[in-house]
């Protein structure tokens, strides 16, 4: 198969970690007989330096023309004093919007070799953590009207939260489709005891659930979900929720699996094109020092193969290679523990590539 991947190295540790992910993708291409064509484009700080814009039109065009997009991270102190709408992160928001990406997928998976790195009690971690948070990405309160006005001599701020049926329907459908390829359970998280948007969410989710009789479906209030993630994470398979709840719960879910450097993400829209990136930022404090953990980006490449190219065996090969590298006790600094071997970003990447 031949596929085109738009590659955005980005800022800070971005170039180092993406380099390793590309090496791993090349190993996959060789082993499985595929050709991946990489089209490197600029976004964020690097794009501001080169063109004056955080997301040049040429970048969006190249991403729209590609089969998938792989991104490192953007941003850093160099661009922090720019006005809000000119900053590198705005480029990323504009790209997500330009690509119509409404579903954000974040796996919370505890690698057995890293069980000790989980802040959860050993018996809870031992029950296994392997679930996926599916977050609505371009609606809800983050995209509602925001205003601050003087009312009766004091400031009053308002943020509007709204959801339309079709916005809920498409994200819930994404969750059910993914659950069909997993352990066939969907937990829809809302605050239906208080919010109208949540009551609509629940109504739509229950309608979609009826179309998937094979999938076990449940509703959970967001406050309970926050507790259950630390009390009994093994109960979850696919969790689907609105933008702000998903923002918070997906961070909680990633923390229980250890280092932030390990966690990939996917953002999907209509069709198969998606944007794949680790959940962490550009880590300017360790950039250029060969200290970054490339695994989050490498696992993002695995998600890219699975969700955009439907290459299940290839994705599994990357995940198995990561497992093996961890079982060999190789660790970057962020996940180092006693008795393990400290390696740099490049060594971690080349080891995983060699294990494909
Ligand atoms: P960060 O995720 O970059 O770093 C937080 C801490 O985690 C740092 O100590 C860093 O060294 C460490 N860390 C992060 N990724 C790591 C990895 N792969 N290996 C080892 N250690 C790692 O968050 P921050 O410091 O708040 O933000 C830094 C910059 O990144 C800011 O400009 C921010 O706006 C930007 N940012 C970008 C994205 C993105 O591109 N999606 C996301 C978050 C933050």
Coordinates of C-alpha atoms and ligand atoms in Angstrom, one line a residue:
X1 CA 0.0 0.0 0.0
X2 CA 1.2 3.5 -0.7
X3 CA 0.2 6.3 1.7
X4 CA 1.1 10.0 2.2
X5 CA 1.7 11.3 5.7
X6 CA 2.0 15.0 6.3
X7 CA 4.7 15.4 9.0
X8 CA 4.9 18.3 11.4
X9 CA 8.0 18.2 13.6
X10 CA 7.1 21.4 15.4
X11 CA 9.1 23.0 18.2
X12 CA 11.1 22.0 21.2
X13 CA 11.5 18.3 21.4
X14 CA 9.2 17.9 18.4
X15 CA 11.9 17.2 15.8
X16 CA 13.7 14.7 18.0
X17 CA 10.6 12.6 18.8
X18 CA 9.1 12.7 15.3
X19 CA 12.5 11.6 13.9
X20 CA 12.2 8.4 16.0
X21 CA 8.6 7.8 15.0
X22 CA 9.6 8.1 11.3
X23 CA 12.3 5.5 11.9
X24 CA 9.7 3.1 13.4
X25 CA 7.3 3.8 10.5
X26 CA 10.1 3.0 8.0
X27 CA 10.7 -0.3 9.8
X28 CA 7.0 -1.1 9.5
X29 CA 7.0 -0.1 5.8
X30 CA 9.9 -2.5 5.2
X31 CA 8.5 -5.4 7.1
X32 CA 5.0 -5.2 5.7
X33 CA 5.8 -4.0 2.2
X34 CA 4.3 -0.6 2.3
X35 CA 5.5 2.8 0.9
X36 CA 5.0 5.8 3.1
X37 CA 5.6 9.2 1.5
X38 CA 6.4 11.9 4.0
X39 CA 5.5 15.5 3.3
X40 CA 7.2 17.7 5.9
X41 CA 5.3 21.0 6.7
X42 CA 5.6 23.8 9.2
X43 CA 3.3 24.7 12.1
X44 CA 3.5 26.6 15.3
X45 CA 6.7 28.5 16.3
X46 CA 8.8 27.1 13.4
X47 CA 6.1 28.4 11.0
X48 CA 5.9 31.8 12.7
X49 CA 9.7 32.1 12.3
X50 CA 9.6 31.1 8.6
X51 CA 6.4 32.7 7.4
X52 CA 5.0 35.0 10.2
X53 CA 1.9 32.7 10.6
X54 CA 1.3 29.9 13.0
X55 CA -0.6 27.9 10.4
X56 CA 0.4 28.8 6.8
X57 CA -2.3 28.0 4.2
X58 CA 0.3 25.7 2.5
X59 CA 0.4 23.6 5.7
X60 CA -3.4 23.1 5.8
X61 CA -3.4 22.3 2.0
X62 CA -0.7 19.7 2.5
X63 CA -2.5 18.1 5.4
X64 CA -5.8 18.0 3.5
X65 CA -4.0 16.4 0.6
X66 CA -2.4 13.7 2.9
X67 CA -3.9 10.4 4.1
X68 CA -2.9 11.3 7.7
X69 CA -0.9 13.9 9.7
X70 CA 1.8 13.1 12.3
X71 CA 2.7 15.9 14.7
X72 CA 5.4 16.3 17.4
X73 CA 4.5 19.4 19.5
X74 CA 4.4 23.1 19.1
X75 CA 5.1 26.1 21.3
X76 CA 7.9 27.4 23.5
X77 CA 9.2 30.4 25.5
X78 CA 10.4 32.1 22.3
X79 CA 6.8 32.8 21.2
X80 CA 5.2 33.2 24.6
X81 CA 5.0 37.0 24.4
X82 CA 3.1 37.1 21.2
X83 CA -0.5 38.2 21.4
X84 CA -2.9 35.3 22.1
X85 CA -4.2 34.9 18.5
X86 CA -0.7 34.9 17.1
X87 CA 0.8 32.1 19.3
X88 CA 1.9 28.7 18.1
X89 CA -0.9 26.8 19.9
X90 CA -3.4 28.9 17.8
X91 CA -1.9 27.2 14.7
X92 CA -2.7 23.8 16.1
X93 CA -6.3 24.8 16.9
X94 CA -6.7 26.2 13.4
X95 CA -5.3 23.0 11.9
X96 CA -7.7 20.9 13.9
X97 CA -10.6 23.1 12.8
X98 CA -9.4 23.2 9.2
X99 CA -9.3 19.4 9.1
X100 CA -12.8 19.2 10.7
X101 CA -11.5 17.0 13.5
X102 CA -14.3 16.5 16.1
X103 CA -13.2 13.4 17.9
X104 CA -10.2 13.1 20.2
X105 CA -9.1 9.6 21.2
X106 CA -6.8 9.1 24.1
X107 CA -5.8 5.6 25.2
X108 CA -5.2 5.0 28.9
X109 CA -3.1 1.9 28.9
X110 CA -0.7 0.7 31.6
X111 CA 2.2 -1.2 30.2
X112 CA 2.9 -4.0 32.6
X113 CA 6.6 -3.1 32.7
X114 CA 5.7 0.3 34.0
X115 CA 3.1 -0.8 36.6
X116 CA 5.4 0.7 39.4
X117 CA 5.1 4.1 37.7
X118 CA 1.4 4.2 38.2
X119 CA 0.3 6.4 41.2
X120 CA -2.5 3.9 41.8
X121 CA -2.3 1.2 44.5
X122 CA -0.6 -1.9 43.2
X123 CA -3.8 -4.1 43.4
X124 CA -5.8 -1.6 41.4
X125 CA -3.1 -1.2 38.7
X126 CA -2.7 -5.0 38.6
X127 CA -6.3 -5.4 37.5
X128 CA -5.3 -3.8 34.3
X129 CA -5.8 -0.4 32.7
X130 CA -6.7 -0.4 29.1
X131 CA -9.4 2.1 28.1
X132 CA -9.9 4.8 25.5
X133 CA -11.4 8.3 26.2
X134 CA -13.3 9.6 23.2
X135 CA -13.7 13.4 23.7
X136 CA -15.8 15.7 21.6
X137 CA -13.3 18.3 20.4
X138 CA -14.9 21.2 18.6
X139 CA -18.1 22.0 20.5
X140 CA -19.4 22.7 24.0
X141 CA -18.3 25.4 26.3
X142 CA -14.8 25.9 24.9
X143 CA -16.4 26.9 21.6
X144 CA -19.4 28.8 23.0
X145 CA -19.7 32.6 23.4
X146 CA -17.4 34.0 26.1
X147 CA -18.1 37.4 27.6
X148 CA -17.2 39.6 30.6
X149 CA -19.4 42.6 31.4
X150 CA -19.9 45.1 34.3
X151 CA -23.2 44.3 36.1
X152 CA -24.2 46.3 39.1
X153 CA -20.7 47.6 39.6
X154 CA -18.9 44.2 39.5
X155 CA -17.5 42.1 36.7
X156 CA -19.6 39.2 35.5
X157 CA -18.2 36.5 33.2
X158 CA -20.3 34.1 31.1
X159 CA -19.4 31.1 29.0
X160 CA -22.1 29.5 26.9
X161 CA -22.2 25.7 26.6
X162 CA -24.3 24.3 23.7
X163 CA -24.6 21.0 21.8
X164 CA -26.7 20.2 18.8
X165 CA -28.1 16.6 18.3
X166 CA -25.8 16.0 15.3
X167 CA -22.7 17.0 17.1
X168 CA -23.5 14.4 19.8
X169 CA -24.6 11.8 17.4
X170 CA -21.4 11.7 15.3
X171 CA -19.1 11.5 18.4
X172 CA -21.1 8.8 20.1
X173 CA -21.2 6.9 16.8
X174 CA -17.4 7.1 16.7
X175 CA -17.2 5.7 20.2
X176 CA -19.5 2.7 19.3
X177 CA -17.6 2.0 16.1
X178 CA -14.3 1.8 18.0
X179 CA -15.9 -0.2 20.8
X180 CA -16.9 -2.9 18.2
X181 CA -13.2 -3.5 17.5
X182 CA -12.4 -3.6 21.2
X183 CA -14.1 -5.2 24.3
X184 CA -17.5 -3.9 23.2
X185 CA -18.4 -1.6 26.1
X186 CA -19.2 2.1 26.0
X187 CA -19.6 4.4 29.0
X188 CA -21.2 7.7 28.2
X189 CA -20.2 10.4 30.7
X190 CA -22.5 13.4 31.4
X191 CA -24.0 15.6 34.1
X192 CA -27.6 14.9 33.2
X193 CA -28.8 15.6 36.7
X194 CA -28.0 19.3 36.2
X195 CA -27.3 20.3 32.6
X196 CA -29.6 20.5 29.6
X197 CA -26.7 19.8 27.2
X198 CA -26.1 16.6 29.2
X199 CA -29.8 15.5 29.1
X200 CA -29.7 15.9 25.3
X201 CA -26.4 14.1 25.2
X202 CA -27.9 11.1 27.1
X203 CA -31.0 11.0 24.9
X204 CA -28.9 10.9 21.7
X205 CA -26.4 8.4 23.2
X206 CA -29.2 6.0 24.2
X207 CA -30.7 6.2 20.7
X208 CA -27.3 5.4 19.1
X209 CA -26.7 2.6 21.7
X210 CA -29.9 0.8 20.5
X211 CA -28.2 0.5 17.1
X212 CA -25.4 -1.5 18.6
X213 CA -27.0 -4.4 20.5
X214 CA -23.6 -6.2 20.8
X215 CA -22.1 -3.3 22.8
X216 CA -22.7 -3.0 26.5
X217 CA -23.8 0.6 27.2
X218 CA -23.9 2.6 30.4
X219 CA -24.3 6.2 31.5
X220 CA -22.2 7.7 34.2
X221 CA -22.2 11.1 35.9
X222 CA -18.9 12.9 35.4
X223 CA -18.2 13.3 39.1
X224 CA -18.7 9.5 39.6
X225 CA -16.5 8.9 36.5
X226 CA -13.7 10.9 38.0
X227 CA -13.8 8.7 41.1
X228 CA -14.2 5.4 39.2
X229 CA -11.1 6.1 37.1
X230 CA -8.9 5.9 40.2
X231 CA -11.1 3.4 42.1
X232 CA -11.7 0.7 39.4
X233 CA -10.2 1.7 36.0
X234 CA -10.4 -1.9 34.8
X235 CA -14.2 -1.6 34.3
X236 CA -13.8 0.8 31.4
X237 CA -13.3 0.0 27.7
X238 CA -14.5 3.1 25.7
X239 CA -15.5 6.3 27.5
X240 CA -17.3 9.0 25.5
X241 CA -17.9 12.5 26.7
X242 CA -18.2 16.2 25.8
X243 CA -15.3 18.6 25.3
X244 CA -14.6 19.9 28.8
X245 CA -15.4 16.7 30.7
X246 CA -13.2 14.9 28.3
X247 CA -10.4 17.4 28.7
X248 CA -10.3 16.8 32.4
X249 CA -11.0 13.1 32.5
X250 CA -8.5 12.3 29.8
X251 CA -5.7 14.0 31.8
X252 CA -6.7 12.1 34.9
X253 CA -6.8 8.8 32.8
X254 CA -3.3 9.5 31.4
X255 CA -1.8 10.2 34.8
X256 CA -2.7 6.8 36.2
X257 CA -0.6 5.1 33.5
X258 CA 2.7 6.7 34.5
X259 CA 4.6 9.2 32.4
X260 CA 3.1 11.9 30.2
X261 CA 5.8 11.0 27.6
X262 CA 4.2 7.7 26.9
X263 CA 0.7 8.7 25.8
X264 CA -0.4 9.1 22.2
X265 CA -3.6 10.6 20.8
X266 CA -5.6 10.7 17.6
X267 CA -8.0 13.4 16.4
X268 CA -10.5 12.2 13.8
X269 CA -13.3 13.7 11.7
X270 CA -15.4 12.5 8.8
X271 CA -13.5 10.0 6.6
X272 CA -10.2 8.3 7.6
X273 CA -7.8 11.3 7.7
X274 CA -6.7 12.0 11.2
X275 CA -4.1 14.0 13.2
X276 CA -1.9 12.0 15.5
X277 CA 0.3 13.5 18.2
X278 CA 1.6 12.7 21.7
X279 CA -0.4 14.4 24.5
X280 CA 2.5 16.3 25.9
X281 CA 3.9 19.7 24.9
X282 CA 7.2 20.7 23.3
X283 CA 9.1 20.3 26.7
X284 CA 11.5 23.2 26.0
X285 CA 13.3 22.4 29.3
X286 CA 14.8 19.2 27.7
X287 CA 14.8 20.1 24.0
X288 CA 17.9 19.2 22.0
X289 CA 19.4 17.1 24.8
X290 CA 18.4 13.6 23.6
X291 CA 16.4 13.3 26.8
X292 CA 12.8 13.2 25.5
X293 CA 10.7 10.1 25.6
X294 CA 9.7 9.3 22.0
X295 CA 7.2 6.6 22.9
X296 CA 4.1 8.8 22.9
X297 CA 4.9 9.9 19.3
X298 CA 5.8 6.3 18.3
X299 CA 2.4 5.1 19.7
X300 CA 0.7 7.9 17.9
X301 CA 2.2 6.5 14.7
X302 CA 0.6 3.2 15.7
X303 CA -2.8 4.8 16.1
X304 CA -2.3 6.5 12.7
X305 CA -1.8 3.1 11.1
X306 CA -4.8 1.6 12.9
X307 CA -7.4 4.4 12.5
X308 CA -6.4 6.1 9.2
X309 CA -4.9 3.2 7.2
X310 CA -6.7 0.3 8.8
X311 CA -3.4 -1.5 9.3
X312 CA -4.2 -3.5 12.4
X313 CA -1.3 -5.9 12.4
X314 CA 1.2 -3.1 11.7
X315 CA -0.1 -1.0 14.6
X316 CA 0.0 -4.1 16.9
X317 CA 3.6 -4.6 15.7
X318 CA 4.6 -1.2 17.0
X319 CA 2.8 -1.7 20.3
X320 CA 4.5 -5.1 20.8
X321 CA 7.9 -3.5 20.0
X322 CA 7.3 -0.8 22.6
X323 CA 6.4 -3.6 25.1
X324 CA 9.6 -5.5 24.3
X325 CA 11.8 -2.4 24.7
X326 CA 10.2 -1.7 28.1
X327 CA 10.6 -5.4 29.1
X328 CA 14.3 -5.0 28.3
X329 CA 14.3 -2.4 31.0
X330 CA 15.2 0.5 28.7
X331 CA 13.9 3.8 30.1
X332 CA 14.2 7.5 29.2
X333 CA 14.7 9.8 32.2
X334 CA 11.0 10.6 32.7
X335 CA 10.1 7.0 33.5
X336 CA 13.4 5.9 34.9
X337 CA 13.3 3.6 38.0
X338 CA 15.8 1.6 40.0
X339 CA 17.5 -1.4 38.2
X340 CA 16.6 0.0 34.7
X341 CA 18.9 1.2 32.0
X342 CA 18.8 5.0 31.2
X343 CA 18.7 5.6 27.5
X344 CA 18.3 8.7 25.3
X345 CA 15.5 9.6 22.8
X346 CA 17.5 8.3 19.8
X347 CA 18.5 5.0 21.4
X348 CA 14.9 4.3 22.6
X349 CA 13.6 5.0 19.0
X350 CA 16.2 2.9 17.3
X351 CA 15.7 0.0 19.7
X352 CA 11.9 0.0 19.1
X353 CA 12.5 0.3 15.3
X354 CA 14.9 -2.7 15.4
X355 CA 12.3 -4.7 17.4
X356 CA 9.6 -4.3 14.7
Ligands
LIG1 P1 5.1 19.9 28.4 O1 4.2 18.7 28.2 O2 5.8 20.4 27.3 O3 6.1 19.6 29.6 C1 5.7 19.3 30.9 C2 6.8 18.5 31.6 O4 6.8 17.2 31.1 C3 8.2 19.1 31.4 O5 9.0 18.9 32.5 C4 8.7 18.2 30.3 O6 10.2 18.1 30.3 C5 8.1 16.9 30.5 N1 7.9 16.2 29.3 C6 6.9 16.4 28.4 N2 7.0 15.6 27.3 C7 8.1 14.8 27.6 C8 8.7 13.7 26.9 N3 8.2 13.2 25.7 N4 9.7 13.1 27.5 C9 10.2 13.5 28.7 N5 9.6 14.5 29.4 C10 8.6 15.1 28.8 O7 4.1 21.1 29.0 P2 4.5 22.6 29.3 O8 5.9 22.7 29.9 O9 3.3 23.1 30.0 O10 4.5 23.3 27.9 C11 5.6 23.6 27.1 C12 5.2 24.2 25.7 O11 4.5 23.2 25.0 C13 4.3 25.4 25.9 O12 4.7 26.3 24.9 C14 2.9 24.8 25.6 O13 2.1 25.8 25.2 C15 3.2 23.8 24.6 N6 2.2 22.7 24.5 C16 2.0 22.2 23.3 C17 1.1 21.2 23.1 C18 0.9 20.6 21.8 O14 1.7 20.8 20.9 N7 -0.1 19.8 21.6 C19 0.5 20.6 24.3 C20 0.7 21.1 25.5 C21 1.6 22.2 25.6

